[in-house]
XYZ file of C-alpha atoms in Angstrom:
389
model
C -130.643 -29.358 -170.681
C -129.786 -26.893 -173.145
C -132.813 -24.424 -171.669
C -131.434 -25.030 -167.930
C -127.794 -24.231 -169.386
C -129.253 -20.951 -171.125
C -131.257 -20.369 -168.157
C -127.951 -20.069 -166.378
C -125.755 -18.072 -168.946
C -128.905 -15.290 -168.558
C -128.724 -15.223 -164.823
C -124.735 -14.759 -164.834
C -125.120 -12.440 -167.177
C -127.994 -10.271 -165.052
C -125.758 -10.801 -162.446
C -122.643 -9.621 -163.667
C -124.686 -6.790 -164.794
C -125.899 -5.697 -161.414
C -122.060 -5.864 -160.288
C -121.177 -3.206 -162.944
C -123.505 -1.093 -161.215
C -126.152 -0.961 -164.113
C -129.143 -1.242 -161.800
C -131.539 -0.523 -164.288
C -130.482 -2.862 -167.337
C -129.615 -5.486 -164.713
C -133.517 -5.122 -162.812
C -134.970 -5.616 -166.710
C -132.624 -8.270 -167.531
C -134.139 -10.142 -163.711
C -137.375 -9.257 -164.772
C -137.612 -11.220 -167.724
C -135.665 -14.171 -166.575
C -137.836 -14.392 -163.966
C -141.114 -14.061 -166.547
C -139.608 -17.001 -168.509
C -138.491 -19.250 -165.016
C -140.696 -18.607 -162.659
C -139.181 -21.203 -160.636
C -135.216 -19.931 -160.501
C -135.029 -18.380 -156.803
C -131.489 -16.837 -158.137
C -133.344 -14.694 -160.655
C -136.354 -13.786 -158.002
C -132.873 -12.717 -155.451
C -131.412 -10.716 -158.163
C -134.591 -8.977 -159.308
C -135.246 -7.975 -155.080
C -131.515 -6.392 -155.011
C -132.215 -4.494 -158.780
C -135.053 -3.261 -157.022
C -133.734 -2.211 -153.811
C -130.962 -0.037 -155.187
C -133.616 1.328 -157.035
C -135.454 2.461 -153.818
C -138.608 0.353 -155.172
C -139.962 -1.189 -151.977
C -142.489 -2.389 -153.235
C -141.010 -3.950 -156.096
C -137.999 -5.791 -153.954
C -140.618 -7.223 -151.459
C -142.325 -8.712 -154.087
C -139.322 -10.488 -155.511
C -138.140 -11.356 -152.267
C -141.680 -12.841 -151.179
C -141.158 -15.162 -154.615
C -137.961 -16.466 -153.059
C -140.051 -17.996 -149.758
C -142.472 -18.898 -151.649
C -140.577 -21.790 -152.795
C -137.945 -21.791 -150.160
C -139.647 -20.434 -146.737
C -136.757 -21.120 -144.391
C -134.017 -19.517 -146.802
C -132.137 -17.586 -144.134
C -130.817 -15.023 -146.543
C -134.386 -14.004 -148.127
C -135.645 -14.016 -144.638
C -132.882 -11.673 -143.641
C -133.349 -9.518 -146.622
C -137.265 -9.120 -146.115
C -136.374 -7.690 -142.576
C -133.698 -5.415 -143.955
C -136.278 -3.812 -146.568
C -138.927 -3.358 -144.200
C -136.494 -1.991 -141.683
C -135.641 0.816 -144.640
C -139.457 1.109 -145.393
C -140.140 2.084 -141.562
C -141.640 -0.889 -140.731
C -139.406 -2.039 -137.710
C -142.266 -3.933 -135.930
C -143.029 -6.121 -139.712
C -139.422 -6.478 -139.668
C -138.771 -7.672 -135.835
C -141.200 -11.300 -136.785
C -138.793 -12.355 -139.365
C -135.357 -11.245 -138.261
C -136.934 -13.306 -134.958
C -137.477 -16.350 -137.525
C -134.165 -15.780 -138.621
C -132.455 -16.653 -135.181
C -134.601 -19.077 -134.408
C -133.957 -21.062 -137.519
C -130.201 -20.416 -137.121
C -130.433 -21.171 -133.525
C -128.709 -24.698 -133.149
C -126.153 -23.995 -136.647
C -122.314 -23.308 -136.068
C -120.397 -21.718 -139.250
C -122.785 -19.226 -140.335
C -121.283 -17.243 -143.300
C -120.415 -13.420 -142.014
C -123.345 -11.659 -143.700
C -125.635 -13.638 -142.031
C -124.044 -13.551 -138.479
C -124.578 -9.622 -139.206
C -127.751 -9.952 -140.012
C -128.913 -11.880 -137.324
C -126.981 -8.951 -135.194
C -128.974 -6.590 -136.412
C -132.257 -8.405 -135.873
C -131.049 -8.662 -132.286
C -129.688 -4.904 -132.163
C -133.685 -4.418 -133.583
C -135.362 -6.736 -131.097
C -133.230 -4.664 -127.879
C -134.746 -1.342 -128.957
C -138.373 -3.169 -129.451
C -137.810 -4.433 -126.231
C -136.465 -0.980 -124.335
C -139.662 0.809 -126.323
C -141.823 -1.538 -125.159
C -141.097 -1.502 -121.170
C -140.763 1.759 -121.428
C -144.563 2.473 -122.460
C -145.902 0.422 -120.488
C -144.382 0.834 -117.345
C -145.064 4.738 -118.126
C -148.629 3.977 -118.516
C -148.949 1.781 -115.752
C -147.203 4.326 -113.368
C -149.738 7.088 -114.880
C -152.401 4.644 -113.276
C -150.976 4.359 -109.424
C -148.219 1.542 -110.515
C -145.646 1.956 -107.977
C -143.108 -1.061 -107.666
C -142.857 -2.858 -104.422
C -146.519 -1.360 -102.579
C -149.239 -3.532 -103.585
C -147.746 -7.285 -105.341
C -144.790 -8.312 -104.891
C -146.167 -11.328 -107.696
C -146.643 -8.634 -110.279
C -143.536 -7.061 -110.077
C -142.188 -10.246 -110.958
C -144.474 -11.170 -113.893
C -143.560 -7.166 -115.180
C -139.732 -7.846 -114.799
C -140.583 -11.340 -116.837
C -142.089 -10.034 -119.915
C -139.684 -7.066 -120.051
C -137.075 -10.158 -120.191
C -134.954 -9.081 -117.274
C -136.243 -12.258 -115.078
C -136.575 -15.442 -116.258
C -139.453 -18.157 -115.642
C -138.831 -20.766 -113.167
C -141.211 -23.760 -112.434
C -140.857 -26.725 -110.856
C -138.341 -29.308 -112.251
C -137.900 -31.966 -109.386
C -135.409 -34.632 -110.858
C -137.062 -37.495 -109.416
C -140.738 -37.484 -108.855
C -143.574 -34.345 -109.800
C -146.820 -33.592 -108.637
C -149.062 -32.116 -110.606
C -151.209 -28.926 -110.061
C -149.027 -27.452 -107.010
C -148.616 -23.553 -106.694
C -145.255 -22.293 -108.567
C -143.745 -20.773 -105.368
C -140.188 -20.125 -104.701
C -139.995 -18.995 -101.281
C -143.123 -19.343 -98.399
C -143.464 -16.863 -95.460
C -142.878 -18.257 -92.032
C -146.721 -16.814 -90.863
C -147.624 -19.812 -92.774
C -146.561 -22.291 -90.290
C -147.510 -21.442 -87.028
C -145.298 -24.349 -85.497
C -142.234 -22.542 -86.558
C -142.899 -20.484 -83.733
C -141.978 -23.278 -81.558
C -138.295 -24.246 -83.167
C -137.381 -20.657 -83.793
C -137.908 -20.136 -79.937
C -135.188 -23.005 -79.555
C -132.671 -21.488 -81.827
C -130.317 -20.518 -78.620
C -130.761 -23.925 -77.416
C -129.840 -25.616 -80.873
C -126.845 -23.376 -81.439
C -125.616 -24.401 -77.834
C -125.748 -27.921 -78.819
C -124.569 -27.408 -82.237
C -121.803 -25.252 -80.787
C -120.750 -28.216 -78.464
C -120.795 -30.703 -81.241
C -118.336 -28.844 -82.984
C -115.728 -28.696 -79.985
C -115.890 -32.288 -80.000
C -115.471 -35.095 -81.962
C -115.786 -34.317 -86.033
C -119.749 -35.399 -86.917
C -119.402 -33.856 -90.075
C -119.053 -35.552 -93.320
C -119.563 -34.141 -97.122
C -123.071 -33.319 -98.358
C -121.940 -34.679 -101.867
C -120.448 -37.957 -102.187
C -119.357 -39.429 -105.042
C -120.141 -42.629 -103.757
C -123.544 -41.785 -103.523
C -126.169 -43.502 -105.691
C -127.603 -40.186 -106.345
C -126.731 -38.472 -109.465
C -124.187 -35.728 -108.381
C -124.671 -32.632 -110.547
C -121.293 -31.213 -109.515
C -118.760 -33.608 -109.768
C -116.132 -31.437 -111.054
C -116.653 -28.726 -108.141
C -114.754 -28.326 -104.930
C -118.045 -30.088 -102.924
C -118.090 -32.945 -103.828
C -115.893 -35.431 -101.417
C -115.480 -32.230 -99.417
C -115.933 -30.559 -95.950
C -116.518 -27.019 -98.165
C -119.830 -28.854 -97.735
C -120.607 -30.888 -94.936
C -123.285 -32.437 -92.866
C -124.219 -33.877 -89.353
C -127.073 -35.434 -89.768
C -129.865 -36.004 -87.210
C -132.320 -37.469 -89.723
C -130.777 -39.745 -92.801
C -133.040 -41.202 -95.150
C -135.534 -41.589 -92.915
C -133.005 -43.276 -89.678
C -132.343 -41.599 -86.515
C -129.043 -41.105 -86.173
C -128.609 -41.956 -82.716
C -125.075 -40.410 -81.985
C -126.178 -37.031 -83.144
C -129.690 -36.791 -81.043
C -128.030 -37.875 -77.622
C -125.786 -34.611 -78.250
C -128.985 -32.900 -79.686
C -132.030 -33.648 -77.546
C -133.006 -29.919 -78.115
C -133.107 -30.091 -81.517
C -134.817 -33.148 -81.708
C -137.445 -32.405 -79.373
C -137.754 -29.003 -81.196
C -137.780 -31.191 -84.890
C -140.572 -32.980 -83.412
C -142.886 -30.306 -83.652
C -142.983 -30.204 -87.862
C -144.763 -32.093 -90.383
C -142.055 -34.046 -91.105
C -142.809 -36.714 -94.072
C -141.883 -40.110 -92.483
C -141.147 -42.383 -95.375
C -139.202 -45.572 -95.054
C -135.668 -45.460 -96.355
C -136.563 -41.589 -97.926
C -137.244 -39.528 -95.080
C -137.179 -37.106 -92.891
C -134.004 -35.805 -93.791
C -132.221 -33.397 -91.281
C -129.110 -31.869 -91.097
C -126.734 -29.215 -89.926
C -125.368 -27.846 -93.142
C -121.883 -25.980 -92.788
C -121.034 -24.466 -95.543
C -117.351 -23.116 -95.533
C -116.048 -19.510 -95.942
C -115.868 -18.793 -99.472
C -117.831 -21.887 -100.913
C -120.890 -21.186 -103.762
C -123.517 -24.380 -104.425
C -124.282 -24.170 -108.092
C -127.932 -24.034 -109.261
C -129.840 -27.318 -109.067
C -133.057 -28.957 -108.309
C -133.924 -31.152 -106.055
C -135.611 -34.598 -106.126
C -139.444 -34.105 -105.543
C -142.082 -30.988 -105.040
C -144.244 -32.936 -102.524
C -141.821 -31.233 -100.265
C -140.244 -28.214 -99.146
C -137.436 -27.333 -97.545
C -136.504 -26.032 -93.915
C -133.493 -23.550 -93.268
C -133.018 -22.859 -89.606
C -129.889 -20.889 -89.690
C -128.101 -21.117 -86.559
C -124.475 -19.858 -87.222
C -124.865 -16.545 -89.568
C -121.709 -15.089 -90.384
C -121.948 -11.039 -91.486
C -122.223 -10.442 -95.042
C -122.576 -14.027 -95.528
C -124.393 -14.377 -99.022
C -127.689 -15.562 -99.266
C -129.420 -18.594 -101.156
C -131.724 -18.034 -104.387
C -134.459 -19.599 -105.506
C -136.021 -19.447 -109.295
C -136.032 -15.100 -109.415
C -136.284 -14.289 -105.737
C -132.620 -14.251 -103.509
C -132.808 -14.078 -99.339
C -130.405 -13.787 -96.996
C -129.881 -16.144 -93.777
C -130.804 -14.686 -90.320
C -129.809 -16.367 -87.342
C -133.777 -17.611 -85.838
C -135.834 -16.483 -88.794
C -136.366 -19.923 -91.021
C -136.367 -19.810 -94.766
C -138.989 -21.770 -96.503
C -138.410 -22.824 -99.886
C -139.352 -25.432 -102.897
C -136.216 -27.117 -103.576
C -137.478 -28.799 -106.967
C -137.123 -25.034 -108.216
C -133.967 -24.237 -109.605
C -131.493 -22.657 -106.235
C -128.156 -22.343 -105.453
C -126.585 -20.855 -102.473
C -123.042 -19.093 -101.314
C -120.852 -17.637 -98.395
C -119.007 -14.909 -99.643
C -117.824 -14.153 -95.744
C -114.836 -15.421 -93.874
C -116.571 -17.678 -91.425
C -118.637 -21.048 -91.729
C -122.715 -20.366 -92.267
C -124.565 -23.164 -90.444
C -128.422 -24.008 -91.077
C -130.423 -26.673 -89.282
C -132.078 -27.933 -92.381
C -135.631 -30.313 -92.769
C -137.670 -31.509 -95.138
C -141.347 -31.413 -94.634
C -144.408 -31.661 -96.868
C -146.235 -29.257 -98.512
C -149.276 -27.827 -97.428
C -151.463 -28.780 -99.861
C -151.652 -32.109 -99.796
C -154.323 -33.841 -98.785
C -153.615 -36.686 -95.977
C -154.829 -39.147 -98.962
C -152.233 -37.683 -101.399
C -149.357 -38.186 -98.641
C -150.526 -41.859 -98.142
C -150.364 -42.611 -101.751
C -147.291 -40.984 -102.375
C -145.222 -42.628 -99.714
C -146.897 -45.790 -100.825
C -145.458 -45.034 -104.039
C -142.095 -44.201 -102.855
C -141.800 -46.764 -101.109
C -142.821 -49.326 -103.849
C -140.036 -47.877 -105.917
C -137.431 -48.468 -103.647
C -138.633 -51.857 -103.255
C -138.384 -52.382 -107.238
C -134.708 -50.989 -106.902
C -133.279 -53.787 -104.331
C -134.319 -56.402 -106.645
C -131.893 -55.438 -109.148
């Protein structure tokens, strides 16, 4: 006791020292305390500071490096390692730990000031890495033929990615995943020949669609909170609400007979796709009206063994568009949008008119008739397990 109490009477004393601004009795007074307890992090801290006003890199990194030794996640040494090597030119050394530093700081509230500005500077540090960076390489990719937008559209994307100005999106359906499925947001309409056929019937459909709405109201919100179905936007304006609506031709997987006698066109025309027929699940189609004005937050949808079908029919000018994972598109009356719903999207109308889609699910290409059997078998089974509660 009485060597830990002298121990501490010493390092007050160093410390005090260092205050007064005698850097060079206070960096002797360290380095013995430190020689005698090798252990006391305070004295290995106070010996790295001596040495640093000192301008001996060397020496401070040393002391520092003492202080993780026996405490590696001590924000404060981690933060002052960065700072020296940041003085000693070594911004690239210095990036890894000021990085460490925010991570390990990530999730705490309360952090004293001087470390909230060093963890600024570490970011400050990590913005001009990242500017440098870009910079060189998209300089030395243009000096090789790289021009942006001619040859993939794919590597643009992965570019804009690891310069950090995109972000990665995969596939995050909220109710059932596939494995092994391509990581697309959007697919072209060359893809499916049979669009050919319902695009040729957009005049038609809009005729019907156009007489529906003259008549009695088949519209009813997309989002109820009713609904079994989790809503993820309970607090917005959709929800209960005719900002979002839907007539439905297809619910769940039932023919809604009211809706096809007004639509035979659209029916006939829906006939043509691969829709997934799935008892109780689907097909589901709709005309979706979304009101002037009205933005669907981001979300995912339930599974990727499908994709989703935007026919728009009613395209207001400057209407918005609807984004999927990186890539936004913008609705054009007869030209469907493809799209994997489990991938984070939202959607807006920023005109002064209602945008109406027709909108389908069908399955994705790439399963084999064998995986469609199994998975409907499996859908099916789980909806089977939920009536018996």
């Amino acid at each position: 006791m009485h060597e830990q109490s002298t121990a501490q009477n010493r390092l007050q004393s160093a410390i005090q020292t260092l205050q007064r601004g005698n850097i060079a009795q206070a960096k002797s007074l360290f380095t013995s305390l430190c020689h005698d307890h090798p252990h006391l992090t305070h004295a290995w801290f106070g010996l790295a500071y001596a040495c640093s006003n000192l301008n001996d890199f060397t020496a401070s990194i040393a002391a520092i490096d003492k202080v993780l030794e026996h405490e590696s996640k001590n924000i404060k040494a981690i933060i002052f390692k960065a700072d020296q090597l940041v003085y000693n030119k070594q911004e690239r050394m210095a990036l890894s730990f000021y990085e460490a530093a925010i991570q390990l700081t990530s999730k705490q509230q309360n952090l004293p000031d001087e470390i909230v500005r060093g963890l600024q500077r570490g970011i400050t540090l990590r913005e001009k890495y990242d500017d440098q960076y870009s910079d060189y390489l998209l300089s030395a990719l243009i000096k090789k033929g790289y021009e942006r937008g001619k040859i993939s559209k794919r590597f643009d994307e992965a570019l804009d990615i690891s310069f950090g100005k995109k972000e990665i999106y995969l596939q995050q359906p909220t109710r059932f995943y596939f494995p092994g499925l391509p990581q697309r947001a959007f697919f072209e309409r060359s893809e499916f020949p049979w669009l050919n056929t319902i695009e040729s019937k957009t005049p038609a459909i809009k005729f019907e669609l156009q007489q529906m709405l003259s008549g009695q109201e088949q519209f009813s919100p997309y989002l109820d909170s009713n609904s079994t179905e989790p809503n993820f936007v309970k607090h917005l304006d959709i929800v209960d609400s005719l900002n979002w609506s839907a007539a439905y031709l297809w619910h769940y997987g039932v023919l809604n007979d009211v809706v096809a006698e007004q639509c035979p066109n659209t029916k006939q025309a829906l006939d043509t796709a691969p829709l997934p027929y799935i008892g109780g699940q689907t097909p589901v189609a709709l005309f979706s009206k979304l009101k002037a004005g009205v933005k669907i937050p981001a979300h995912h949808g339930l599974l990727n063994t499908r994709l989703i079908c935007h026919l728009p029919i009613i395209v207001p000018k400057n209407c918005g568009g609807l984004r999927v994972g990186n890539e936004t598109r913008q609705w054009e009356e007869g030209k469907a949008l493809i799209f994997d719903d489990s991938i984070e999207h939202e959607a807006w109308n920023n005109s002064q008119e209602e945008r109406v889609v027709l909108l389908f699910d069908i399955w994705r290409p790439e399963l084999t008739d064998d995986e469609k059997r199994l998975i409907t078998d499996m859908l099916v089974a789980v909806d089977e397990f939920s009536e018996q509660e």
